[in-house]
Amino acid sequence: MSAFLEVKNLSVAFPTEDGIVQAVDSLSFSVEKGKTLGIVGESGSGKSVTSLAILGLQKGSKARVSGEIWVDGNEIISASEAEVRKLRGKAMSMIFQDALAALHPYYTVGHQIAEAYLVHNDVSKKVAATRAIEMLDRVGIPEPHKRVNDYPHQFSGGMRQRAMIAMALSCNPSLLIADEPTTALDVTVQAQILELLRDLQKEFGTAIILITHDLGVVAETADDVLLMYAGKQIEYGTVRDVLQVPQHPYAWGLLTSIPRLTGDPNLALTAIQGAPPSLISVPSGCAFHPRCTYVDNVGTACTNIIPELIPVSEGKHHSVRCHMSAKVRQDIFANKVEPQL
Amino acid sequence: MTSVNNPILSVQGLTKHFPGGREGLIGKRDVVQAVDGVNFEVAAGEALGLVGESGCGKSTTGRLITRLLEPTAGTVTFEGQDISHFSNAQMRPIRTQLQMIFQDPYASLNPRHTVGTIVSTPFKINKVTPEGGVKKRVQEILEIVGLNPEHYNRYPHEFSGGQRQRIGIARALALRPKLIVADEPVSALDVSIQAQIINLMKDLQKDFGLTFVFIAHDLAVVRHFAQRVAVMYLGNIVEIADRDTLYATPKHPYTKALLSAVPEADPDATGARERIRLTGDVPNPINPPSGCRFRTRCWKAAEICAIEPPALLQIGKTQVACHFPE
Amino acid sequence: MLKYTLRRVVSGTLVLGIVSAIVFAIFYILPSDPARLACGKSCTPELVARIQVALELDQSLPVQYGRFIKGIFVGRTYLENTDAARECGAPCLGYSYQTDLPVTELLVDRLPATLSIAVGASILWLLIGLSSGILSALRRGTWIDRTSQGFALAAASLQIYFVGLILQFIFVDKLAWLPMPGYTSPFDYPLDWAKQMVLPWVTLAFLLSAIYSRLTRSGMIETMGEDFVRTARAKGLSSRDINLKHVLRAAMTPIVTVFGLDLGSLLGGAVITEYVFNIPGLGKLSTEAVTNLDLPVVTGTVLFAAFFIITANIVVDLLYSALDPKVRLT
Ligand SMILES: Nc1ncnc2c1ncn2[C@@H]1O[C@H](COP(=O)(O)OP(=O)(O)OP(=O)(O)O)[C@@H](O)[C@H]1O
Ligand SMILES: Nc1ncnc2c1ncn2[C@@H]1O[C@H](COP(=O)(O)OP(=O)(O)OP(=O)(O)O)[C@@H](O)[C@H]1O
Ligand code: SF4
Ligand code: SF4
Ligand SMILES: [Mg+2]
Ligand SMILES: [Mg+2]
């Protein structure tokens, strides 16, 4: 039996004046119902582009999308806009990064939620309006029967994000993609929203893709993690594996460079040198090589050959894209990285 | 109130009210109580962290300290001098001592000026000529902040976010100030770049004996930078303590909630921690709640909390403003 | 909202007052003697003096201005308490030097023609401009888009009198499909009215629909790139719903405001169009008055036009707040 969402070799490129932007490059992953996949990567690593591809939202644009995306047995990339439209909102829906921009400024929050419900449900406007109030109540908006008539700008940041969630969940979708749902929010509100997502998932068995650049959010919410760098998937596995026995030098760098609430605060953070690459001229070989401190362990392959995504050990659901041999990686991890975690 | 030894900066009853919208034709103008009666001191050579949620008045406090804003009430004392209402001319000699680093490395640098011009501006404004000339000094500073001295003639758009923040830091360092107010210097940067900048500022603090007021909303970042931490909520300081005390034994309910809301990048740590979930949002600073401003979200709120604003009092090693501290 | 409207009306009236004062002051700066102008061809010094008295031009400027303003609101009587007393009911704008008719009467007389042009043309240009703009935006890059935008670009660069004269030459002089443009009352002879109005309408609409087409197209295309349109797609809405309910709704707001202002200034007199087609509207009246230095009529038409423009501004602002909930009027 295959997973609810199955992505195979997804690539997305944008032809631009400066050249071709390879925003996403051969991504493969799957998400089952009731599970959460965290996609992590820094700004510009291709997270949002991936999520838009799953909803088929690049259809009709200049983007070149290739590979396969299976949602509940339907292939998205080869499907027509009309076919994908039937899946949007019901089989899969999305919460966008910037809730203020993603809501229509001229329609009330209630209208926008009701509209989403009406697409897939043959009911009267009145029933849909009741559903909107019910959804707002469900996501914890106080006095929903009053706030349903507010416009998005009358909501606070946290409430707008809740309204987005209410809208996305109004048709009980089986897959929910949340693109940095809490990045713009305060930690106390972020905690509320993440808890809400967890509760709703428990109740409806939704499959969730949670996009973030915060490893803490992933640790608290996700079952699996996919780590992206310059459009490629460089490490993929369960949260426990990837955060506790990370395999890729970039993952090591991230985990040792983030400030934490535990451990000795007087020790200097181990920063990753350099800056993320431009997607128009991605470094040859392993895209991370200009910033990697372990190139010497491999030699010229790092700069010449793009590493394959290989399982960390035979048959394990934990894979990594790095030329270093498993043995060398284990050694470095045990001696240099683990003591800092 | 206990005071730190040898304060370089002391803030008493600092208040800033902004005019808000007006109600009706001749109605009363709303008042945004952005900062309301804040007291703290910063010792020479220390880094004080200022944390709190969006809109609690952190930036406004920073701009009051550096006198980019004039306080509505209260005093700012820098090196024994009350600068609260100094004119621009009076501020000029002091500006060289007091610098600010801004949050947005994209917006805070003039795109039409070269890096050299940007970093040498403080010399020109304050009519200072360093030993060996401006250019030589600027190139030295560029090197100190980890940029190539050859970047002198380049423009900001040629640099990444992290490098731009280094330029901002170089500009702040140019006049060898004593106190730097850094307003969320890493918030806009990628995770992998943040550590570079934090480490750089930490080194600078050590090497040059700089005093920092470090503004951030991220408690984990502050923990790695500041020796003392002040927590703000809706224009008030609710708790100040040295770092270890504050993180180990938070006394104010808000501090406790804030700490428990920070997600940890360790799947095992998550389950173990006590979780406090605040409900609702930060209220509007135009109409803050009576008494304790945190009471609308506080699980310990009692009758007195609505009547009596709690004063910032010393309890053990902590100063806390709460009727029922932990 | 009501308070806001009231405040806008008050400030609008104030602006009108300032406009009137300026126009009034110009009378005195102009090196012409109003009484001499009003006197006509067979003029004698005695006559000038008599007229001076009759028009109360012998009074000081502030007194004259005060009486002028009073006339507008409550009416006035020239040469009160004399045998020659002349009652001018509110709103009184004085008498034409040229014809000695009350200016108010002249304005009211000319308004229907201008109104006919403005309303008819605006319906036409909205229909053509919006539909071609929407079509262009939806079929961006296709031949439909390129053709209609090419036309729009060319049309927008033409001048009214050029287009007007050519159309008149073709349809009236050569083909004789249409009568000479002019104005007849639509209540008496609706068909003649329409036939005579066709050319002015088409000419004005030709130019303005080009502008509106480009405005609509760029507004739609800009809105299509907004995040909320992507959200609408993600909900599974059909492209018809997306374009009509989400894109057009947002793109319309700026167009409505531009339209309000265009209509307002047109109501003050479609000066060039009326001149080209010789239509007795307010625009024609004002050009005639300016050539003849008929100062009371000039003042009247200027104030009338200012009144329409200011009213249009207020209406547009109120409309804007109705269309964009983010705009709170306080
Ligand atoms: N329509 C487009 N045309 C050209 N380039 C694009 C387009 N959309 C995205 N890109 C590029 O693709 C890359 C990946 O973008 P994406 O939005 O997926 O990043 P992200 O990982 O979501 O980053 P962030 O954390 O900042 O949201 C970026 O370099 C971006 O500039
Ligand atoms: N110039 C101003 N005029 C009116 N209100 C202002 C002005 N500057 C700030 N405020 C208000 O004062 C309050 C405090 O703002 P401030 O920028 O100090 O917050 P902050 O803690 O820095 O928040 P953030 O984390 O979002 O930067 C906010 O409610 C803000 O809207
Ligand atoms: S492939 Fe080479 S450069 Fe890339 S991460 Fe591995 S060791 Fe570093
Ligand atoms: S004073 Fe009262 S409301 Fe305020 S923090 Fe303390 S217990 Fe909570
Ligand atoms: Mg993104
Ligand atoms: Mg701020």
Coordinates of N, CA, C and O in Angstrom, one line a residue, chain C residues 6-58:
Chain C
L6 N -19.7 65.1 6.3 CA -20.0 66.5 6.7 C -18.7 67.3 6.6 O -18.7 68.5 6.1
R7 N -17.6 66.8 7.2 CA -16.4 67.5 7.2 C -15.9 67.8 5.8 O -15.4 68.9 5.5
R8 N -16.0 66.8 4.9 CA -15.6 66.9 3.6 C -16.5 68.0 2.9 O -16.0 68.8 2.1
V9 N -17.8 68.0 3.1 CA -18.7 69.0 2.5 C -18.2 70.4 3.0 O -18.1 71.3 2.2
V10 N -18.0 70.5 4.3 CA -17.6 71.8 4.8 C -16.3 72.3 4.1 O -16.2 73.4 3.6
S11 N -15.3 71.4 4.1 CA -14.0 71.8 3.5 C -14.1 72.0 2.0 O -13.5 72.9 1.4
G12 N -15.0 71.2 1.3 CA -15.3 71.5 -0.1 C -15.8 72.8 -0.3 O -15.4 73.6 -1.3
T13 N -16.8 73.2 0.5 CA -17.4 74.6 0.4 C -16.3 75.6 0.6 O -16.3 76.6 -0.2
L14 N -15.4 75.4 1.5 CA -14.4 76.3 1.7 C -13.5 76.5 0.5 O -13.1 77.6 0.1
V15 N -13.2 75.4 -0.1 CA -12.4 75.4 -1.3 C -13.1 76.2 -2.4 O -12.5 77.1 -3.1
L16 N -14.4 76.0 -2.5 CA -15.2 76.7 -3.5 C -15.1 78.2 -3.2 O -14.9 79.1 -4.1
G17 N -15.1 78.6 -1.9 CA -15.0 80.0 -1.5 C -13.7 80.6 -2.0 O -13.6 81.7 -2.5
I18 N -12.6 79.8 -1.8 CA -11.3 80.3 -2.1 C -11.2 80.4 -3.7 O -10.7 81.5 -4.2
V19 N -11.8 79.4 -4.4 CA -11.8 79.5 -5.9 C -12.5 80.8 -6.3 O -12.0 81.6 -7.1
S20 N -13.6 81.0 -5.7 CA -14.4 82.2 -6.1 C -13.6 83.5 -5.8 O -13.6 84.4 -6.6
A21 N -13.0 83.5 -4.6 CA -12.2 84.7 -4.2 C -11.1 85.0 -5.2 O -10.9 86.1 -5.7
I22 N -10.4 83.9 -5.6 CA -9.3 84.1 -6.6 C -9.9 84.6 -7.9 O -9.3 85.6 -8.5
V23 N -10.9 83.9 -8.4 CA -11.5 84.4 -9.7 C -11.9 85.9 -9.6 O -11.7 86.7 -10.5
F24 N -12.5 86.2 -8.4 CA -13.0 87.5 -8.2 C -11.8 88.5 -8.2 O -11.9 89.6 -8.8
A25 N -10.7 88.1 -7.6 CA -9.5 89.0 -7.5 C -9.0 89.2 -8.9 O -8.5 90.3 -9.2
I26 N -9.1 88.2 -9.7 CA -8.5 88.3 -11.1 C -9.2 89.5 -11.9 O -8.6 90.2 -12.7
F27 N -10.5 89.6 -11.6 CA -11.2 90.8 -12.2 C -10.5 92.0 -12.1 O -10.4 92.9 -13.0
Y28 N -9.9 92.2 -10.9 CA -9.3 93.5 -10.6 C -7.9 93.6 -11.1 O -7.3 94.7 -11.3
I29 N -7.3 92.4 -11.2 CA -5.9 92.4 -11.7 C -5.9 92.6 -13.2 O -5.1 93.2 -13.8
L30 N -6.9 92.0 -13.9 CA -7.0 92.2 -15.3 C -7.2 93.7 -15.6 O -7.9 94.4 -15.0
P31 N -6.4 94.1 -16.6 CA -6.4 95.6 -16.9 C -7.7 96.0 -17.7 O -7.6 96.9 -18.6
S32 N -8.8 95.3 -17.5 CA -10.0 95.7 -18.2 C -11.1 96.3 -17.2 O -11.2 95.8 -16.1
D33 N -11.8 97.1 -17.7 CA -12.8 97.7 -16.9 C -14.1 97.0 -17.1 O -14.7 96.9 -18.2
P34 N -14.6 96.3 -16.1 CA -15.8 95.4 -16.2 C -17.0 96.2 -16.8 O -17.7 95.8 -17.7
A35 N -17.2 97.4 -16.3 CA -18.3 98.2 -16.8 C -18.2 98.5 -18.3 O -19.1 98.4 -19.1
R36 N -16.9 98.8 -18.7 CA -16.7 99.0 -20.1 C -17.0 97.8 -20.9 O -17.6 97.9 -22.0
L37 N -16.7 96.6 -20.4 CA -17.0 95.4 -21.1 C -18.4 95.1 -21.2 O -18.9 94.7 -22.2
A38 N -19.2 95.5 -20.2 CA -20.6 95.2 -20.2 C -21.3 96.2 -21.1 O -22.5 96.0 -21.4
C39 N -20.7 97.2 -21.4 CA -21.3 98.3 -22.1 C -21.6 98.1 -23.6 O -22.5 98.6 -24.2
G40 N -20.8 97.2 -24.2 CA -21.1 96.9 -25.6 C -20.5 97.9 -26.5 O -19.6 98.7 -26.2
K41 N -20.9 97.8 -27.8 CA -20.3 98.6 -28.9 C -20.6 100.1 -28.8 O -19.7 101.0 -28.7
S42 N -21.9 100.4 -28.8 CA -22.3 101.9 -28.8 C -22.2 102.4 -27.4 O -23.2 102.6 -26.7
C43 N -21.0 102.7 -27.0 CA -20.8 103.0 -25.6 C -20.4 104.4 -25.4 O -19.6 105.0 -26.1
T44 N -21.0 105.0 -24.4 CA -20.6 106.4 -24.0 C -20.1 106.4 -22.6 O -20.5 105.5 -21.8
P45 N -19.3 107.4 -22.2 CA -18.8 107.4 -20.8 C -20.0 107.4 -19.8 O -19.9 106.8 -18.8
E46 N -21.0 108.1 -20.2 CA -22.2 108.2 -19.2 C -22.7 106.8 -19.0 O -23.0 106.4 -17.9
L47 N -22.8 106.0 -20.1 CA -23.4 104.7 -20.1 C -22.5 103.8 -19.1 O -23.0 103.1 -18.3
V48 N -21.2 103.9 -19.3 CA -20.2 103.2 -18.5 C -20.5 103.5 -17.0 O -20.6 102.6 -16.2
A49 N -20.7 104.8 -16.7 CA -20.9 105.2 -15.3 C -22.2 104.6 -14.8 O -22.2 104.1 -13.7
R50 N -23.2 104.6 -15.7 CA -24.5 104.1 -15.2 C -24.4 102.6 -15.0 O -24.9 102.1 -14.0
I51 N -23.7 101.9 -15.9 CA -23.6 100.5 -15.7 C -22.8 100.2 -14.4 O -23.1 99.3 -13.7
Q52 N -21.8 101.0 -14.2 CA -20.9 100.8 -13.0 C -21.8 100.8 -11.8 O -21.7 100.0 -10.9
V53 N -22.8 101.7 -11.8 CA -23.7 101.8 -10.6 C -24.6 100.6 -10.6 O -24.9 100.0 -9.6
A54 N -25.2 100.3 -11.8 CA -26.1 99.3 -11.9 C -25.6 97.9 -11.5 O -26.2 97.1 -10.8
L55 N -24.3 97.7 -11.8 CA -23.7 96.4 -11.4 C -23.0 96.5 -10.1 O -22.3 95.6 -9.7
E56 N -23.2 97.6 -9.4 CA -22.6 97.8 -8.1 C -21.1 97.7 -8.2 O -20.4 97.3 -7.2
L57 N -20.5 98.1 -9.3 CA -19.1 98.0 -9.4 C -18.4 99.2 -8.8 O -17.2 99.3 -8.7
D58 N -19.2 100.2 -8.3 CA -18.6 101.3 -7.6 C -18.3 101.0 -6.2 O -17.6 101.8 -5.5

